[in-house]
PDB file of C-alpha atoms in Angstrom:
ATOM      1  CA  UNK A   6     110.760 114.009 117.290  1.00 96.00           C
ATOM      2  CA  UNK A   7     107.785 111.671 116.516  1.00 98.00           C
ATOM      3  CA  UNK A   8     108.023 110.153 112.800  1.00 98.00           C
ATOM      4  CA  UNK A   9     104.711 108.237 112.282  1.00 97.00           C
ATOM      5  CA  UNK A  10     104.910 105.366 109.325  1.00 97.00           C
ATOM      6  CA  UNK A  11     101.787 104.496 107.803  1.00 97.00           C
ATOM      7  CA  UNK A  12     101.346 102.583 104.493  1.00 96.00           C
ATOM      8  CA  UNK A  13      99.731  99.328 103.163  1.00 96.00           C
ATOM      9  CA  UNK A  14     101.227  95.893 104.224  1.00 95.00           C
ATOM     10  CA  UNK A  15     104.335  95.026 102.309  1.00 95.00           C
ATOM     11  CA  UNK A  16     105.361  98.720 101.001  1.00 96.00           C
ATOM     12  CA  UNK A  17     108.565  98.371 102.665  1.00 95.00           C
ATOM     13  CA  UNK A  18     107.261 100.137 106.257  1.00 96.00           C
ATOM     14  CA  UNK A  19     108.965  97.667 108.846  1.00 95.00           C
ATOM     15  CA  UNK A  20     112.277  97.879 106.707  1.00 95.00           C
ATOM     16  CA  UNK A  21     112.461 101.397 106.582  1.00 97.00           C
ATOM     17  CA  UNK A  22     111.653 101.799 109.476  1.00 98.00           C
ATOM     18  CA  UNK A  23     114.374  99.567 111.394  1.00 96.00           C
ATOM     19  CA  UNK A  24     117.299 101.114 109.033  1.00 98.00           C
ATOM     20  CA  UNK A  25     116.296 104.884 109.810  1.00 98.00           C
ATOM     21  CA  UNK A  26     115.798 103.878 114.089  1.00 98.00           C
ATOM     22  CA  UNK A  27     119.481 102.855 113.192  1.00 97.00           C
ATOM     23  CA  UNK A  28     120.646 105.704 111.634  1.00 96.00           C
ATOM     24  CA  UNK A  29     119.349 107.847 114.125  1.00 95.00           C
ATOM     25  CA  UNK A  30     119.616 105.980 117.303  1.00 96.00           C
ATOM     26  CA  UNK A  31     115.749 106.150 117.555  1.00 97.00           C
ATOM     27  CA  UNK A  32     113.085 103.727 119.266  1.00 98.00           C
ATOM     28  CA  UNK A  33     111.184 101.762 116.747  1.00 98.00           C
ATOM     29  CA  UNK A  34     107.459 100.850 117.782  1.00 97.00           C
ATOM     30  CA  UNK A  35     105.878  98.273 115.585  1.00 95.00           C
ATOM     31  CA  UNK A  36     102.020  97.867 116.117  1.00 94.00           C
ATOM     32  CA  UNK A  37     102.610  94.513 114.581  1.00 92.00           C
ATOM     33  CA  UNK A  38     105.050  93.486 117.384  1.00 93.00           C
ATOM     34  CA  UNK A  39     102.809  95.044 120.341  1.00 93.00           C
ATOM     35  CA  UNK A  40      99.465  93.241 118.791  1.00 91.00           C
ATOM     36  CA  UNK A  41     101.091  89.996 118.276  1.00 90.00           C
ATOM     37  CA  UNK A  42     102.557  90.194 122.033  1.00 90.00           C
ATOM     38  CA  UNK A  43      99.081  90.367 122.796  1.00 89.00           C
ATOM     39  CA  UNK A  44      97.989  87.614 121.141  1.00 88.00           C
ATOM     40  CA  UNK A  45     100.234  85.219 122.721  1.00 87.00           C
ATOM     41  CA  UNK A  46      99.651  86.784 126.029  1.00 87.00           C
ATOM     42  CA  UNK A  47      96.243  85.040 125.911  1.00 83.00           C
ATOM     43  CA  UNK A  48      94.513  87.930 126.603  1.00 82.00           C
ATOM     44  CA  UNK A  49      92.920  88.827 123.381  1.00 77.00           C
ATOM     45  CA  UNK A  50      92.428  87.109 119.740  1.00 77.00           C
ATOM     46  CA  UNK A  51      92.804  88.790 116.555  1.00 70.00           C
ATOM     47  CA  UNK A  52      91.601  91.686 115.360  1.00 73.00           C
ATOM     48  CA  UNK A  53      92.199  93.326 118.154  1.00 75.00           C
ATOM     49  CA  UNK A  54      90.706  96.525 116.993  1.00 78.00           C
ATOM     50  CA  UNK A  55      92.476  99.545 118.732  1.00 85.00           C
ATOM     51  CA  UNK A  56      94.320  98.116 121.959  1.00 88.00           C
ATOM     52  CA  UNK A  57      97.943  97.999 119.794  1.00 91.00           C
ATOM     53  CA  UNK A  58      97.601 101.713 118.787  1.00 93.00           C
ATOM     54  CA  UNK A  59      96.282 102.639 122.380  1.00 94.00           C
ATOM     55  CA  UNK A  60      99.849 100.647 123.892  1.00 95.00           C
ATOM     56  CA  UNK A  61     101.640 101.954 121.056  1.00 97.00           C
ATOM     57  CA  UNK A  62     100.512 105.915 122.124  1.00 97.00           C
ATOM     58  CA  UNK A  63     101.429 105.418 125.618  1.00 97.00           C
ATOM     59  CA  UNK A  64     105.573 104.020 124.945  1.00 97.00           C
ATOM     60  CA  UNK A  65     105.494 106.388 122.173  1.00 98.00           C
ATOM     61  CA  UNK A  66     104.503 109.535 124.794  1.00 97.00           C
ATOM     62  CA  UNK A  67     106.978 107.751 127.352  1.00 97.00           C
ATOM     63  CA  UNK A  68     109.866 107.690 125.207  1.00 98.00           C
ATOM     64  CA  UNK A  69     109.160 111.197 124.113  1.00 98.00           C
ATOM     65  CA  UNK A  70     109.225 112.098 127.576  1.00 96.00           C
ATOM     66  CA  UNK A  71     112.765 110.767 127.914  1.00 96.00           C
ATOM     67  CA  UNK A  72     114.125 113.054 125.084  1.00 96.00           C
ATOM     68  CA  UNK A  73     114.244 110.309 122.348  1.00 97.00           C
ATOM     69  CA  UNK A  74     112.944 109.966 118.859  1.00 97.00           C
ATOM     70  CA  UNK A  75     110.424 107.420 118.360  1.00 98.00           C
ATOM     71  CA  UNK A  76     109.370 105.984 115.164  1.00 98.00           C
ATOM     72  CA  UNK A  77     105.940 104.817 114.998  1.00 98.00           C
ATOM     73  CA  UNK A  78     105.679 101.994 112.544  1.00 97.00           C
ATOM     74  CA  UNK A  79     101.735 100.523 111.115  1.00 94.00           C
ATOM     75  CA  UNK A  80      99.540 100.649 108.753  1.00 93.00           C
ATOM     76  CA  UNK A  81      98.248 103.969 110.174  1.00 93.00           C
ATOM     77  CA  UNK A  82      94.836 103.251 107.560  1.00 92.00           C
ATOM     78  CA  UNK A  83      92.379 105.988 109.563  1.00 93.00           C
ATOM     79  CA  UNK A  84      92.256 109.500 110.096  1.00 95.00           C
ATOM     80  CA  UNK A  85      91.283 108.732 113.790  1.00 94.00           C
ATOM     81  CA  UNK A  86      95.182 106.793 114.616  1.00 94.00           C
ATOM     82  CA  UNK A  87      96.808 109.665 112.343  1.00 96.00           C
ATOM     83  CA  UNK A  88      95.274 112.185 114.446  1.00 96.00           C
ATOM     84  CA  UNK A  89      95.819 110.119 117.865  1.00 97.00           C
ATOM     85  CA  UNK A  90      99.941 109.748 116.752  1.00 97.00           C
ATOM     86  CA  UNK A  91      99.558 113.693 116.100  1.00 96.00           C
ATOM     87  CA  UNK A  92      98.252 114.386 119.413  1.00 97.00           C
ATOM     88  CA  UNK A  93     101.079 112.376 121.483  1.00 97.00           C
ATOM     89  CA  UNK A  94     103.368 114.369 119.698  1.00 97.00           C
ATOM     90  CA  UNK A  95     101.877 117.954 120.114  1.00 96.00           C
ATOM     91  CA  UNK A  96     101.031 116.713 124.067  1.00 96.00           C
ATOM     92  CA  UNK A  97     104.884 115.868 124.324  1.00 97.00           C
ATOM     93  CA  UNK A  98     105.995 119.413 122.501  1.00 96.00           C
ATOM     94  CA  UNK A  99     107.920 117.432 119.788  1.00 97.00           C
ATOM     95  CA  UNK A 100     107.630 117.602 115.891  1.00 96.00           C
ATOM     96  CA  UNK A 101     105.489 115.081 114.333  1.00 97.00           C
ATOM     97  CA  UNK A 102     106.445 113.880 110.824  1.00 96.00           C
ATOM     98  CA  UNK A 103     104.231 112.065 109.176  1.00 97.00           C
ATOM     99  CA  UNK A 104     105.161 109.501 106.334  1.00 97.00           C
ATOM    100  CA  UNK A 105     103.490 107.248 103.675  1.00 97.00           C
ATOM    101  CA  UNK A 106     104.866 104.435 102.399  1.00 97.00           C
ATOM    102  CA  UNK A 107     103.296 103.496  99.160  1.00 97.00           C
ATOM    103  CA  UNK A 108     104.698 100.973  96.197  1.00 97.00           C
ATOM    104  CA  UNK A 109     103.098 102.420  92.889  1.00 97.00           C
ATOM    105  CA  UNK A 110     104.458  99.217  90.921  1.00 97.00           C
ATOM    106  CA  UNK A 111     101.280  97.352  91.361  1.00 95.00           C
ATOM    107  CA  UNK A 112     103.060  93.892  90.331  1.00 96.00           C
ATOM    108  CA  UNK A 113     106.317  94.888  92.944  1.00 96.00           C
ATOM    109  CA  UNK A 114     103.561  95.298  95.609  1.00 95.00           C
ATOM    110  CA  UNK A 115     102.012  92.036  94.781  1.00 95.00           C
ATOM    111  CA  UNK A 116     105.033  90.420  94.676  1.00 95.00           C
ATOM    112  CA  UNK A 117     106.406  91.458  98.011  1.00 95.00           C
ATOM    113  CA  UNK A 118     103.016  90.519  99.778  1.00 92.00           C
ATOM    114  CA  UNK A 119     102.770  86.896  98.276  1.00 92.00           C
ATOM    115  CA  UNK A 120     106.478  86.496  99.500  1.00 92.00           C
ATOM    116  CA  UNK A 121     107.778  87.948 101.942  1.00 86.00           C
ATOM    117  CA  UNK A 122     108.327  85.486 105.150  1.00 82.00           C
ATOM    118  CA  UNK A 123     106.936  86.242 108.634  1.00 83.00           C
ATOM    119  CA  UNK A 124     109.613  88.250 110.882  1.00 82.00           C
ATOM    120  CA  UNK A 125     107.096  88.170 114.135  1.00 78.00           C
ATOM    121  CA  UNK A 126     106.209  84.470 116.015  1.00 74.00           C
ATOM    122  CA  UNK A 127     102.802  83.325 114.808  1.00 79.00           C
ATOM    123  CA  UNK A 128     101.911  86.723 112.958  1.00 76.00           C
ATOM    124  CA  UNK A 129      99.584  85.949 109.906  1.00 78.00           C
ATOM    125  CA  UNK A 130     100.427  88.231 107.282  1.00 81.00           C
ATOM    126  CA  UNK A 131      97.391  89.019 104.905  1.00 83.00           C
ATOM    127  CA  UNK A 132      97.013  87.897 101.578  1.00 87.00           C
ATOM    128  CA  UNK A 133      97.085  90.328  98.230  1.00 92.00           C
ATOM    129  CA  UNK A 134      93.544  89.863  97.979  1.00 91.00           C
ATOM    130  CA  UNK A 135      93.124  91.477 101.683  1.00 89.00           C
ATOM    131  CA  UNK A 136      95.769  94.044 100.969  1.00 91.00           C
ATOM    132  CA  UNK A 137      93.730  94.772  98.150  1.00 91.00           C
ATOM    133  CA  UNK A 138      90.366  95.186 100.151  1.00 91.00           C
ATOM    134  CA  UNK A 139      91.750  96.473 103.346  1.00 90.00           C
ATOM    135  CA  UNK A 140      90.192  99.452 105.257  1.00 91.00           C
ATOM    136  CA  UNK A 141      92.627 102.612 103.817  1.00 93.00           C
ATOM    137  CA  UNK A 142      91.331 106.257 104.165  1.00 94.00           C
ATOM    138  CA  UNK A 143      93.115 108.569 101.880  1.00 92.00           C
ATOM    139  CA  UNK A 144      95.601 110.740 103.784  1.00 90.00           C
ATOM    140  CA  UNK A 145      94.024 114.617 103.713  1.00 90.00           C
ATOM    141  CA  UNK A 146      96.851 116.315 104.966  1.00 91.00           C
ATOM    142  CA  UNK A 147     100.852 117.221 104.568  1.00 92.00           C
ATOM    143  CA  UNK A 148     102.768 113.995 104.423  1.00 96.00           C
ATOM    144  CA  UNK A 149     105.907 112.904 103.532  1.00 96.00           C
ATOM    145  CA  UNK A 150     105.485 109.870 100.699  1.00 96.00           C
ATOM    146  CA  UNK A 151     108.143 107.607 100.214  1.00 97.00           C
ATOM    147  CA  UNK A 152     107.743 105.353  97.051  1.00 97.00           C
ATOM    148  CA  UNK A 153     109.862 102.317  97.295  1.00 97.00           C
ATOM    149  CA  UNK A 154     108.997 100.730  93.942  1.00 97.00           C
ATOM    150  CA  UNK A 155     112.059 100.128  91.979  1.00 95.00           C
ATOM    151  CA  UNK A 156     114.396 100.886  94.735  1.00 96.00           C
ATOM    152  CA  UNK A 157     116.740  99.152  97.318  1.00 95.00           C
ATOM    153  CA  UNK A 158     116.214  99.726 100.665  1.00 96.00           C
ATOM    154  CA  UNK A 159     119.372 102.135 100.980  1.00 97.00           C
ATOM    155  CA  UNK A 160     117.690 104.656  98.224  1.00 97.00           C
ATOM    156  CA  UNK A 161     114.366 104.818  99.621  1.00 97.00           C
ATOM    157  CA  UNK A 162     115.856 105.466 102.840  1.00 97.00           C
ATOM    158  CA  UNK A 163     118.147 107.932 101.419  1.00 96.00           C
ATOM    159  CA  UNK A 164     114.627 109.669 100.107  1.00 96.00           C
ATOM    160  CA  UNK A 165     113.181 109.400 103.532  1.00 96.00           C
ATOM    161  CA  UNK A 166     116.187 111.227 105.127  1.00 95.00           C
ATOM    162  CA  UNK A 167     116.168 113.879 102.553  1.00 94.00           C
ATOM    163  CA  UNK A 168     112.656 114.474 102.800  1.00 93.00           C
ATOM    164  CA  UNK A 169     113.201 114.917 106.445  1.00 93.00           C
ATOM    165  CA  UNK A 170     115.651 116.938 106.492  1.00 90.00           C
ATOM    166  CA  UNK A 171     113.702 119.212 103.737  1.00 88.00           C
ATOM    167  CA  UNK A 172     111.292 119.723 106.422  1.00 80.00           C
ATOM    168  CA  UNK A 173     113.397 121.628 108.821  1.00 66.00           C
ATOM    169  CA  UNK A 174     111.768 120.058 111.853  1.00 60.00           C
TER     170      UNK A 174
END
C-alpha cells in the first residue's frame, strides 16, 4: 500500500508519519530528508523545484516493488505531485491512500511553526509568515484529513489508523 502525507509545514506530518511506519513496519520517505541530502551533496541549492519528488517516486515504486508499504511524507501542495504519488501507486498495482494533515487551531499551528527545532542537518524550516503565503492548491478529490489540533500525537494517530482501516483498502 502507498499512503501519501500531504499538509502544510508544522501540522504534525513528519510525526505522524514516523509513529504509523512504526506501527506498521512501513518505509517512511521524507521529501525533506531526500532534498536536504541534496543540498549537502553539492549538487543543487535550494529550491530545488521537483528533483525530491522525482527521487522520492522512484524509492517509493522500488519499495512497492518489494511488497512493502511506503509512506510518502511532504507537503504534497499541487495537484501535479498528488497525481504523480497516485500514478506510482496504480503503476505498482497497490492502493493509494491519500491523507491531509491540517491544524484548524490557527494559534496551535502558529505555535508549532515558530518552535519547533530542526530534526534534519542544515534544513531551514520556513517561517509562519511563509507558511502563511506558501503555494497550497486545495485538494479536489477523496482524502483522508487528519486534524491534529488539540490532540497528542497517539490520538491523531489513532484517527489516522481508524480512518484507514474505514477505507477497506
Amino acid at each position: 500500500m502507498l499512503i501519501v502525507m500531504g499538509g502544510l509545514p508544522a501540522t504534525g506530518k513528519t510525526t505522524l508519519s514516523r509513529l504509523l511506519a512504526r506501527r506498521m513496519g512501513a518505509v517512511h520517505l521524507r521529501i525533506d530528508t531526500i532534498e536536504q541530502a541534496i543540498v549537502r551533496s553539492g549538487l543543487a541549492r535550494p529550491p530545488l523545484g521537483p528533483v525530491g519528488y522525482f527521487v522520492g517516486y522512484a524509492l517509493a515504486e522500488e519499495h512497492l516493488g518489494q511488497g512493502l508499504t511506503v509512506i510518502a511524507e511532504s507537503v504534497n501542495p499541487l495537484l501535479v505531485t498528488r497525481d504523480a504519488w497516485r500514478a506510482v501507486g496504480v503503476a505498482a498495482g497497490v492502493p493509494v491512500a491519500e491523507v491531509e494533515v491540517v491544524c484548524s487551531d490557527h494559534a496551535e499551528h502558529r505555535d508549532r511553526v515558530t518552535s519547533r527545532s530542526v530534526d534534519i542537518s542544515d534544513l531551514r524550516l520556513p517561517e509562519w509568515q511563509e507558511v502563511v503565503e506558501r503555494e497550497y492548491e486545495p485538494w479536489h478529490r477523496e482524502r483522508i484529513i487528519v486534524d491534529t489540533a488539540g490532540r497528542t500525537p497517539e490520538e491523531s494517530l489513532a484517527a489516522l489508523i481508524h480512518r484507514l482501516d474505514q477505507a477497506s483498502l
